[in-house]
Coordinates of C-alpha atoms and ligand atoms in Angstrom, one line a residue:
M1 CA 19.6 56.9 -18.8
K2 CA 19.4 53.9 -17.4
I3 CA 18.1 53.9 -13.3
L4 CA 19.6 51.1 -11.2
S5 CA 18.7 49.8 -7.6
V6 CA 21.2 49.3 -5.6
D7 CA 20.7 47.0 -2.7
T8 CA 21.6 47.8 0.8
K9 CA 20.7 47.5 5.0
P10 CA 20.3 50.3 7.3
F11 CA 22.1 52.1 9.6
D12 CA 21.2 52.2 13.4
N13 CA 22.5 55.5 13.7
Q14 CA 21.2 57.5 11.3
K15 CA 18.9 60.1 13.9
P16 CA 19.8 63.6 12.8
G17 CA 20.6 65.8 16.0
T18 CA 20.4 69.4 16.9
G19 CA 21.6 71.2 13.6
G20 CA 20.9 67.8 10.7
L21 CA 22.5 64.5 10.9
R22 CA 26.5 64.9 12.3
K23 CA 29.0 62.4 12.7
Q24 CA 32.7 61.8 12.2
T25 CA 33.4 61.9 8.3
S26 CA 34.6 58.7 8.7
V27 CA 31.6 57.5 8.9
F28 CA 30.4 59.3 6.7
L29 CA 32.9 57.5 4.1
A30 CA 31.7 54.0 4.9
P31 CA 29.9 53.0 1.5
N32 CA 26.0 53.9 1.3
F33 CA 25.9 55.7 5.0
L34 CA 25.7 58.9 2.7
E35 CA 23.7 57.5 0.1
N36 CA 21.3 55.9 2.6
F37 CA 20.3 59.2 4.3
I38 CA 19.8 60.7 1.2
Q39 CA 17.4 58.2 0.0
S40 CA 15.6 57.4 3.4
A41 CA 15.3 61.7 3.1
I42 CA 13.5 61.3 -0.3
N43 CA 11.5 58.5 0.9
A44 CA 10.3 60.7 3.9
R45 CA 9.5 63.5 1.7
T46 CA 8.3 61.5 -0.6
A47 CA 5.9 59.2 1.2
D48 CA 2.9 61.0 0.4
G49 CA 2.8 60.5 -2.9
Q50 CA 4.3 64.5 -3.6
M51 CA 6.7 64.6 -6.7
L52 CA 10.1 66.5 -5.7
N53 CA 10.5 69.1 -9.1
T54 CA 13.3 70.8 -7.2
W55 CA 15.8 70.0 -4.5
V56 CA 19.1 72.9 -3.9
V57 CA 22.0 71.3 -2.8
G58 CA 25.0 73.5 -1.1
G59 CA 27.4 73.4 1.2
D60 CA 30.0 74.8 3.6
G61 CA 33.1 73.5 1.5
R62 CA 34.0 70.6 3.6
Y63 CA 35.9 67.9 2.7
P64 CA 34.1 65.3 0.9
G65 CA 31.1 67.6 0.1
M66 CA 32.4 67.7 -3.5
Q67 CA 32.7 64.2 -3.8
F68 CA 29.3 63.9 -2.4
L69 CA 27.9 66.1 -4.6
P70 CA 27.8 63.9 -8.0
K71 CA 26.6 60.9 -6.0
I72 CA 23.4 63.7 -4.5
I73 CA 22.5 64.8 -7.9
K74 CA 22.9 61.2 -9.5
I75 CA 20.0 59.7 -6.0
L76 CA 17.9 63.4 -6.7
V77 CA 17.7 62.3 -10.5
A78 CA 16.8 58.6 -10.4
N79 CA 14.4 59.3 -7.9
G80 CA 12.8 61.6 -10.5
V81 CA 13.4 65.3 -8.9
Q82 CA 13.3 67.5 -12.5
K83 CA 16.0 70.4 -11.3
V84 CA 18.5 69.9 -8.8
L85 CA 19.8 73.7 -8.4
V86 CA 23.6 73.2 -6.9
V87 CA 24.5 76.4 -5.2
G88 CA 27.7 77.7 -6.6
R89 CA 30.3 76.0 -8.8
D90 CA 33.6 75.4 -6.5
F91 CA 30.0 74.7 -4.0
V92 CA 30.7 77.0 -0.9
A93 CA 27.8 79.4 0.5
P94 CA 26.9 80.3 3.5
T95 CA 24.2 77.7 5.7
P96 CA 21.5 81.6 5.2
A97 CA 22.8 82.0 1.6
I98 CA 21.5 78.5 0.7
S99 CA 18.1 78.8 2.5
H100 CA 18.0 81.6 0.1
I101 CA 18.2 80.0 -2.9
I102 CA 15.6 77.4 -1.2
R103 CA 12.9 80.5 -0.8
K104 CA 13.6 82.6 -4.0
Y105 CA 13.3 79.3 -6.5
K106 CA 10.7 78.2 -4.9
A107 CA 12.5 74.8 -4.1
D108 CA 10.6 71.6 -2.5
G109 CA 13.9 72.0 0.0
G110 CA 17.6 71.2 -0.1
F111 CA 20.7 69.3 1.6
I112 CA 23.2 71.5 3.1
L113 CA 26.6 69.4 3.4
S114 CA 28.0 71.0 6.6
A115 CA 28.9 70.2 10.5
S116 CA 28.5 74.0 11.1
H117 CA 31.2 74.5 13.6
N118 CA 32.7 71.6 14.0
P119 CA 36.2 70.7 12.4
A120 CA 35.9 69.4 9.4
G121 CA 38.7 67.2 7.5
I122 CA 39.2 63.3 7.4
N123 CA 39.8 63.8 11.2
G124 CA 36.4 66.4 11.4
D125 CA 32.8 66.0 11.2
F126 CA 30.8 66.1 8.4
G127 CA 26.6 66.3 8.5
V128 CA 23.8 66.5 6.2
K129 CA 21.2 69.3 6.9
V130 CA 17.9 68.5 5.5
E131 CA 15.7 71.8 4.7
M132 CA 12.2 72.1 4.0
D133 CA 10.0 74.1 1.1
N134 CA 10.8 76.5 3.6
G135 CA 14.2 77.0 3.4
G136 CA 14.2 75.4 7.2
Q137 CA 15.8 72.6 8.4
A138 CA 13.5 69.9 8.8
T139 CA 11.0 70.0 12.0
E140 CA 11.0 68.1 14.5
S141 CA 7.7 65.2 13.5
F142 CA 9.6 64.9 9.5
T143 CA 13.2 63.8 11.1
N144 CA 11.0 61.5 13.2
A145 CA 10.0 60.3 9.9
L146 CA 12.9 60.5 8.0
Y147 CA 14.7 58.0 11.2
E148 CA 11.5 55.8 11.0
Q149 CA 13.3 55.6 7.2
T150 CA 16.4 54.8 7.6
K151 CA 16.2 52.0 9.9
V152 CA 13.7 50.2 7.1
I153 CA 15.6 51.1 3.8
S154 CA 16.8 48.3 1.7
S155 CA 17.5 49.8 -1.5
Y156 CA 18.5 53.5 -3.1
K157 CA 18.1 54.6 -6.4
T158 CA 21.2 55.9 -8.6
L159 CA 21.7 56.3 -12.6
D160 CA 24.7 54.4 -14.1
I161 CA 26.6 57.5 -15.0
G162 CA 29.8 58.2 -13.8
D163 CA 30.4 61.0 -11.6
V164 CA 31.8 63.5 -14.0
D165 CA 29.1 63.1 -16.1
A166 CA 26.2 63.8 -13.6
L167 CA 27.6 66.8 -12.5
E168 CA 27.0 68.1 -16.0
L169 CA 23.1 66.5 -16.6
P170 CA 20.8 68.6 -18.5
N171 CA 19.1 68.5 -14.9
V172 CA 21.5 70.4 -13.3
E173 CA 21.7 74.3 -12.7
Y174 CA 24.3 76.4 -10.9
V175 CA 23.3 79.0 -8.8
N176 CA 25.2 81.9 -8.2
P177 CA 24.7 82.5 -4.2
I178 CA 26.6 85.3 -3.2
K179 CA 25.3 88.4 -5.7
D180 CA 21.3 87.2 -4.8
Y181 CA 22.6 86.7 -0.8
A182 CA 24.4 90.1 -1.0
D183 CA 21.4 91.4 -2.9
L184 CA 18.9 90.5 0.1
L185 CA 21.2 92.3 2.6
E186 CA 21.5 95.3 0.8
S187 CA 17.7 95.4 -0.2
M188 CA 16.9 95.2 4.4
F189 CA 19.5 97.3 5.9
D190 CA 20.6 101.3 5.5
F191 CA 24.3 100.4 3.7
D192 CA 24.4 104.3 2.7
A193 CA 24.5 104.6 6.9
I194 CA 27.3 102.1 7.2
R195 CA 29.0 103.5 3.6
K196 CA 30.0 106.9 5.5
W197 CA 31.0 104.7 9.1
F198 CA 33.8 103.1 6.4
A199 CA 34.1 106.4 4.8
D200 CA 34.5 107.9 8.2
G201 CA 37.4 106.3 9.0
H202 CA 36.1 103.5 11.2
T203 CA 38.0 100.3 10.8
F204 CA 37.1 96.7 11.3
R205 CA 38.2 93.3 10.8
F206 CA 36.0 89.9 9.9
D207 CA 37.4 86.3 10.7
A208 CA 35.9 84.2 7.7
M209 CA 38.1 81.0 9.7
N210 CA 38.5 79.8 6.5
A211 CA 35.8 78.4 5.9
S212 CA 32.4 79.9 3.6
T213 CA 31.6 82.6 4.7
G214 CA 34.3 84.7 3.2
A215 CA 33.4 85.6 -0.5
A216 CA 30.2 87.1 0.8
A217 CA 31.9 88.9 3.4
H218 CA 34.6 90.1 0.6
E219 CA 31.1 91.1 -1.8
I220 CA 29.6 92.5 1.0
F221 CA 32.0 94.6 3.7
V222 CA 34.8 95.6 0.5
N223 CA 32.5 95.6 -2.5
R224 CA 29.8 97.2 -1.3
L225 CA 30.0 98.9 1.7
G226 CA 34.2 99.8 1.4
A227 CA 35.7 98.1 4.2
R228 CA 39.9 97.2 3.3
P229 CA 40.2 94.1 1.6
E230 CA 42.6 93.2 4.4
W231 CA 40.2 93.5 7.0
I232 CA 38.6 89.9 5.7
L233 CA 40.8 87.3 7.4
R234 CA 40.9 83.7 6.8
A235 CA 38.8 84.5 3.7
A236 CA 40.2 81.9 0.9
P237 CA 38.1 78.9 1.7
K238 CA 39.6 75.7 2.7
D239 CA 38.1 72.3 2.5
D240 CA 39.6 71.5 6.0
F241 CA 39.3 75.0 7.5
G242 CA 42.9 74.7 8.0
G243 CA 42.7 72.6 11.1
V244 CA 40.6 75.7 12.2
H245 CA 37.4 74.8 14.5
P246 CA 34.9 77.6 13.1
E247 CA 33.2 78.3 16.5
P248 CA 33.0 82.0 16.5
N249 CA 33.3 82.1 20.3
P250 CA 36.2 83.4 22.6
T251 CA 38.1 80.2 22.8
Y252 CA 37.6 79.0 19.3
A253 CA 37.8 82.1 17.6
H254 CA 41.2 83.4 19.9
E255 CA 42.7 85.6 16.8
I256 CA 40.2 87.8 16.6
Y257 CA 38.9 87.8 19.7
D258 CA 42.6 88.9 21.6
F259 CA 43.0 91.3 18.7
M260 CA 40.1 93.3 20.0
M261 CA 40.8 92.9 23.2
R262 CA 44.0 94.6 22.8
G263 CA 42.0 97.3 20.8
G264 CA 42.8 96.3 17.5
A265 CA 39.7 98.0 15.3
D266 CA 36.8 99.7 16.3
F267 CA 34.0 96.3 15.3
G268 CA 35.5 92.8 15.0
C269 CA 33.7 89.6 14.2
A270 CA 33.8 86.8 13.4
C271 CA 31.4 83.5 11.4
D272 CA 31.1 79.6 11.6
G273 CA 31.9 77.2 9.3
D274 CA 28.6 77.9 7.7
G275 CA 28.1 81.5 8.2
D276 CA 24.8 81.1 10.2
R277 CA 26.5 82.0 13.6
N278 CA 28.3 85.2 14.6
M279 CA 30.7 86.8 17.6
I280 CA 30.4 90.3 18.3
L281 CA 33.5 92.1 19.7
G282 CA 34.0 96.3 20.0
N283 CA 37.2 97.8 21.2
G284 CA 38.7 95.9 23.9
F285 CA 34.6 94.6 24.6
Y286 CA 33.2 91.5 24.1
V287 CA 29.1 91.1 23.0
K288 CA 27.7 88.0 24.7
P289 CA 24.9 86.7 21.8
S290 CA 22.1 86.9 24.5
D291 CA 22.7 90.7 25.0
S292 CA 23.4 90.4 21.4
L293 CA 19.4 89.7 20.6
A294 CA 18.1 92.3 23.2
I295 CA 20.1 94.8 20.9
L296 CA 18.8 94.0 17.9
A297 CA 15.6 94.2 19.3
K298 CA 16.3 97.7 21.0
Y299 CA 17.5 99.1 17.9
H300 CA 15.3 97.6 15.2
K301 CA 13.6 100.4 14.2
L302 CA 17.0 101.7 12.7
V303 CA 16.9 98.7 10.4
P304 CA 15.4 99.6 7.6
Y305 CA 13.7 96.1 6.6
F306 CA 12.3 96.3 10.5
Q307 CA 10.6 99.5 9.9
S308 CA 6.8 98.9 10.9
G309 CA 7.9 97.1 13.3
L310 CA 8.4 93.7 15.5
R311 CA 5.3 91.8 16.1
G312 CA 7.2 89.3 18.2
V313 CA 10.8 87.8 19.5
A314 CA 11.7 84.1 20.5
R315 CA 14.5 82.8 22.2
S316 CA 16.2 79.5 23.0
A317 CA 15.1 78.5 26.4
P318 CA 18.5 78.4 27.9
T319 CA 19.5 81.7 25.9
S320 CA 19.5 84.6 29.0
S321 CA 16.2 86.6 29.2
A322 CA 18.3 90.1 28.3
V323 CA 15.7 89.9 25.4
D324 CA 12.5 89.3 27.7
A325 CA 13.4 92.6 29.3
V326 CA 13.5 94.7 26.3
A327 CA 10.7 93.2 24.3
K328 CA 7.9 93.7 27.6
K329 CA 9.2 97.6 27.0
M330 CA 7.8 97.3 23.4
G331 CA 4.8 95.2 24.3
L332 CA 5.8 92.5 22.8
D333 CA 5.3 88.7 23.1
V334 CA 8.3 86.2 23.9
Y335 CA 8.7 82.9 22.7
Q336 CA 10.9 80.2 24.8
T337 CA 11.7 76.9 22.7
P338 CA 14.1 74.6 23.0
T339 CA 17.2 74.9 21.9
G340 CA 18.4 74.6 17.6
W341 CA 16.3 76.8 14.1
K342 CA 13.8 74.1 13.5
F343 CA 12.0 75.5 16.3
F344 CA 11.8 79.1 15.2
A345 CA 10.7 78.1 11.6
S346 CA 7.3 77.6 12.4
L347 CA 6.6 81.0 14.6
L348 CA 8.3 82.6 11.8
D349 CA 6.1 81.3 9.1
A350 CA 3.1 82.0 11.4
G351 CA 4.6 86.0 11.1
R352 CA 4.2 85.7 15.3
I353 CA 7.7 86.8 15.7
N354 CA 10.2 88.4 12.8
L355 CA 13.5 88.1 15.2
C356 CA 14.9 85.6 17.2
G357 CA 18.2 84.1 18.7
E358 CA 20.0 81.3 20.6
E359 CA 22.8 81.9 22.9
S360 CA 25.1 79.7 20.6
F361 CA 25.8 83.1 18.6
G362 CA 23.4 83.1 15.9
Q363 CA 20.3 85.2 15.9
G364 CA 18.3 85.9 12.4
A365 CA 15.1 86.9 10.8
D366 CA 12.1 86.4 8.8
Y367 CA 13.8 86.4 5.3
I368 CA 14.9 83.1 5.6
R369 CA 15.0 80.2 7.8
E370 CA 18.0 80.1 9.2
K371 CA 20.0 82.1 11.5
D372 CA 22.5 84.5 9.6
G373 CA 26.0 85.5 11.2
I374 CA 26.3 88.3 8.8
F375 CA 22.5 89.6 9.3
A376 CA 23.7 90.0 12.5
I377 CA 26.8 91.7 11.5
L378 CA 25.3 93.9 9.4
F379 CA 22.9 94.7 11.8
W380 CA 25.1 95.8 14.6
L381 CA 26.9 98.2 11.4
N382 CA 23.8 99.4 11.1
I383 CA 22.9 100.6 14.4
L384 CA 26.6 102.0 15.4
A385 CA 26.4 104.3 12.3
K386 CA 22.7 105.1 13.0
T387 CA 23.7 106.0 16.5
G388 CA 27.2 106.8 16.2
K389 CA 27.9 105.0 19.4
T390 CA 30.7 102.7 20.4
V391 CA 30.0 99.0 20.7
E392 CA 30.5 99.0 24.6
E393 CA 28.2 102.5 25.4
I394 CA 25.6 100.3 23.6
V395 CA 25.6 96.8 25.2
R396 CA 26.1 99.9 28.3
E397 CA 23.5 101.4 28.2
M398 CA 21.1 98.4 27.4
W399 CA 21.9 97.2 31.1
D400 CA 22.0 100.8 32.2
E401 CA 18.1 100.6 30.9
N402 CA 17.1 97.1 31.8
G403 CA 19.8 95.4 34.3
R404 CA 22.3 93.2 33.9
F405 CA 21.4 89.3 33.3
F406 CA 25.1 88.1 33.9
Y407 CA 25.0 85.1 31.8
C408 CA 27.3 82.1 31.0
Q409 CA 27.5 79.1 29.5
Y410 CA 30.2 76.4 30.1
S411 CA 30.7 73.0 28.0
Y412 CA 32.1 69.8 28.8
E413 CA 33.0 68.2 25.5
G414 CA 33.4 64.6 24.6
V415 CA 32.7 62.9 28.2
D416 CA 31.9 59.6 28.8
K417 CA 27.6 59.0 27.1
S418 CA 26.4 56.9 29.5
A419 CA 27.6 58.7 32.4
A420 CA 25.9 62.1 31.3
D421 CA 22.6 60.5 31.0
D422 CA 22.8 58.3 33.6
M423 CA 23.4 62.6 35.5
I424 CA 20.4 63.6 33.1
R425 CA 18.1 60.8 33.9
R426 CA 18.9 61.4 37.6
V427 CA 17.8 64.9 37.8
S428 CA 15.4 64.8 35.7
N429 CA 13.6 61.8 38.0
A430 CA 14.5 64.1 41.3
N431 CA 12.5 65.6 43.8
L432 CA 14.2 69.2 44.1
D433 CA 11.1 71.4 44.7
G434 CA 12.1 73.2 48.5
R435 CA 15.5 71.3 48.8
K436 CA 18.1 73.3 50.0
Y437 CA 22.1 73.8 48.6
G438 CA 24.1 76.0 51.6
D439 CA 21.7 79.3 51.7
V440 CA 20.3 78.5 48.3
T441 CA 16.8 77.2 48.1
I442 CA 15.4 75.5 44.7
L443 CA 12.2 76.5 44.2
R444 CA 11.4 74.4 40.9
K445 CA 13.2 72.5 38.6
E446 CA 11.4 70.9 35.6
V447 CA 12.3 68.9 32.8
F448 CA 11.7 70.9 29.6
E449 CA 8.5 70.4 27.2
Y450 CA 7.0 72.5 24.3
T451 CA 4.1 72.8 22.7
D452 CA 4.6 74.4 19.2
P453 CA 1.9 77.1 19.4
V454 CA 1.5 77.0 15.6
T455 CA 1.6 73.5 15.1
G456 CA 0.5 71.5 18.3
E457 CA 4.0 69.7 17.9
F458 CA 5.1 68.4 21.3
V459 CA 8.7 67.5 22.1
T460 CA 10.0 66.7 25.8
N461 CA 13.4 65.8 27.6
Q462 CA 14.7 69.5 26.0
G463 CA 16.9 69.7 29.1
I464 CA 16.3 70.7 33.0
Q465 CA 15.7 74.2 34.0
I466 CA 16.1 75.0 38.1
L467 CA 15.0 78.2 39.5
T468 CA 16.1 79.0 43.1
D469 CA 15.5 82.0 45.4
N470 CA 18.1 84.0 45.0
G471 CA 17.3 84.2 41.8
V472 CA 19.0 82.3 39.7
R473 CA 18.0 80.2 36.4
V474 CA 19.8 77.1 35.6
F475 CA 20.1 75.0 32.4
C476 CA 21.4 71.7 31.9
R477 CA 21.7 69.8 29.0
L478 CA 23.5 67.8 26.4
S479 CA 24.6 69.0 22.7
G480 CA 23.0 67.1 19.9
T481 CA 25.5 68.6 17.7
G482 CA 28.9 66.5 18.9
T483 CA 29.7 63.7 17.9
V484 CA 32.1 61.8 19.9
G485 CA 30.6 60.8 23.6
A486 CA 28.5 63.8 25.2
T487 CA 28.8 67.1 25.2
V488 CA 27.7 68.4 28.5
R489 CA 26.2 71.8 28.1
F490 CA 25.9 74.0 31.3
Y491 CA 23.4 77.8 31.4
V492 CA 23.5 80.2 34.1
E493 CA 21.9 83.3 34.4
R494 CA 21.5 85.9 37.8
F495 CA 20.0 89.6 37.4
E496 CA 21.6 92.2 39.0
S497 CA 20.1 95.6 38.6
D498 CA 22.8 97.0 41.6
K499 CA 24.9 98.9 38.5
S500 CA 27.7 99.1 40.9
K501 CA 28.4 95.3 40.4
F502 CA 27.4 95.7 36.0
D503 CA 32.3 95.7 35.8
V504 CA 32.7 92.3 37.9
P505 CA 33.4 89.9 35.5
V506 CA 30.7 87.2 34.4
T507 CA 32.9 84.2 36.3
E508 CA 33.7 85.3 39.2
Y509 CA 29.9 87.4 39.9
L510 CA 28.7 83.7 39.1
Q511 CA 31.4 81.5 41.0
D512 CA 28.6 80.4 44.1
V513 CA 26.4 79.7 41.3
F514 CA 29.2 77.2 39.6
Q515 CA 29.2 75.5 43.2
F516 CA 25.6 74.8 43.3
V517 CA 25.9 73.4 39.5
D518 CA 28.2 71.0 40.8
A519 CA 26.2 70.3 43.9
V520 CA 23.1 69.8 42.3
F521 CA 23.9 67.2 38.9
E522 CA 27.1 65.8 41.7
F523 CA 29.3 66.5 38.5
S524 CA 32.7 66.9 39.9
K525 CA 32.2 63.8 41.7
N526 CA 30.9 61.5 38.5
F527 CA 33.7 63.3 36.0
G528 CA 36.5 64.2 38.0
D529 CA 38.1 67.5 38.5
I530 CA 37.8 68.2 34.6
R531 CA 37.4 71.8 33.4
P532 CA 34.9 72.7 30.8
S533 CA 36.1 73.1 27.0
A534 CA 34.5 76.1 26.5
I535 CA 33.3 79.1 28.7
N536 CA 31.5 81.7 26.6
Ligands
LIG601 C1 23.9 73.6 19.1 C2 23.5 75.3 19.7 C3 22.4 74.9 19.3 C4 22.6 75.5 17.6 C5 22.9 73.8 17.1 C6 23.3 73.8 15.7 O1 23.7 72.4 19.1 O2 23.7 74.5 21.0 O3 21.7 76.7 19.8 O4 20.9 75.6 16.6 O5 24.1 73.6 17.8 O6 24.1 75.4 14.8 P1 23.9 72.0 20.8 O7 23.0 70.5 20.7 O8 25.3 71.2 20.6 O9 24.0 72.4 21.5 V1 25.2 74.9 14.3 O10 25.8 76.6 13.3 O11 26.0 74.0 14.7 O12 23.8 74.8 12.5
LIG602 CO1 26.1 77.0 12.0

């Protein structure tokens, strides 16, 4: 087999964001765009002379992943990779299952072809998550090294064989991710108890949103736990997700949300495009992801995998403090990291934490290095089965014991980028401590920065945090996963101990906080009176 060296020129827009490199599909289809990025990742990975033996390639099934697969195989083999493990013949798998394959087969790393919760198809987005040998996303320092490579790349290696032949190379092995993944999760949770919960007549719905989780959900919930097949909705994967925006929140997964709010089943849930996020719904009841994390921590003892206890927990800084209250009672350390799962990996590797989560509908633990939607759903089913309580009872008890952290995340997607950058810069640099807005005084405003307690890696500009004298915490940052313009995210929380107020609707309860945020950030002054595109 002849190895070819193909000349290329750098692209100036290949810096990975919060979760890998994410672009409009049309951008990825430009000649050499994919090839440059893949070769740059290999260059960064082998810069110290280390050879790559085994490499995993998987994806959430979106277009044009299948077309890209042979091109990636050829580049990997031309660069000396001995074995390419392709996850599934049909090449559709949830991100957590792929993370598990990397770990199980002791691979040197992997590529996950996914833009996660972003819409797919020719008019949607595509992405590549670069995974390390721990099955977790590229660290901040590796990401920077990769980016440097993309700026100077002048050629990439490939093989002079056709795409069809590449798929049949002797170096290529196909692994079935569903069985491995289902076995792993079955070993962690009390499947007997959950089977009984289903057998007792409880009803369930899972929305796979035409994306990557349908097959795994069918294997786990139907085959192994006894749920009815028709309870798995939109299970067949489509390469454009059928036009669905596969983000499991009340805005984009409104079908199952509305169904559950009408009291459609005892338990409802959904995953995002690549299966690492989840939404939890009870009968007529929506669970905020931050509360969900706190509840998993509270009930961890009911789960066989956590029998020996939690060592510590972590949440991203914009996530609500509900988990802190629960963890404090258990005497556990709580780490606050920047947004993005990559910041949890070192804490998980070092054994400082074994449970973590983000407000953006993601929780996970130390058995892999990605968040995992079906993990969180099984955790909830395990809790319901062992306690005999409803979702709503579980959440209300947590509020009664710890108080309620009223919390809201709202995003403005696709706004003008330079105006958004200006806003962040202005508020970052402004001296706001002690400043009054109506009756509210800002106690402290800080630009969130983080030193990884394990690796010593330092990052700054991870968002703006504001604390006020009336117990409000505001966080603001720009998304690192959007592909058009900028996405501004605001996160607000306020603690309430008065039980009589627990039923006030969140947006009503936080109304004056939204006004305060607008005054500080001068949002409507600069962007006009626009509505947030998602409120969670
Ligand atoms: C968003 C979320 C973040 C999450 C990231 C990747 O990032 O806020 O919590 O880790 O998506 O999730 P951003 O930069 O857009 O706020 V996934 O499911 O897209 O891999
Ligand atoms: Co995702």
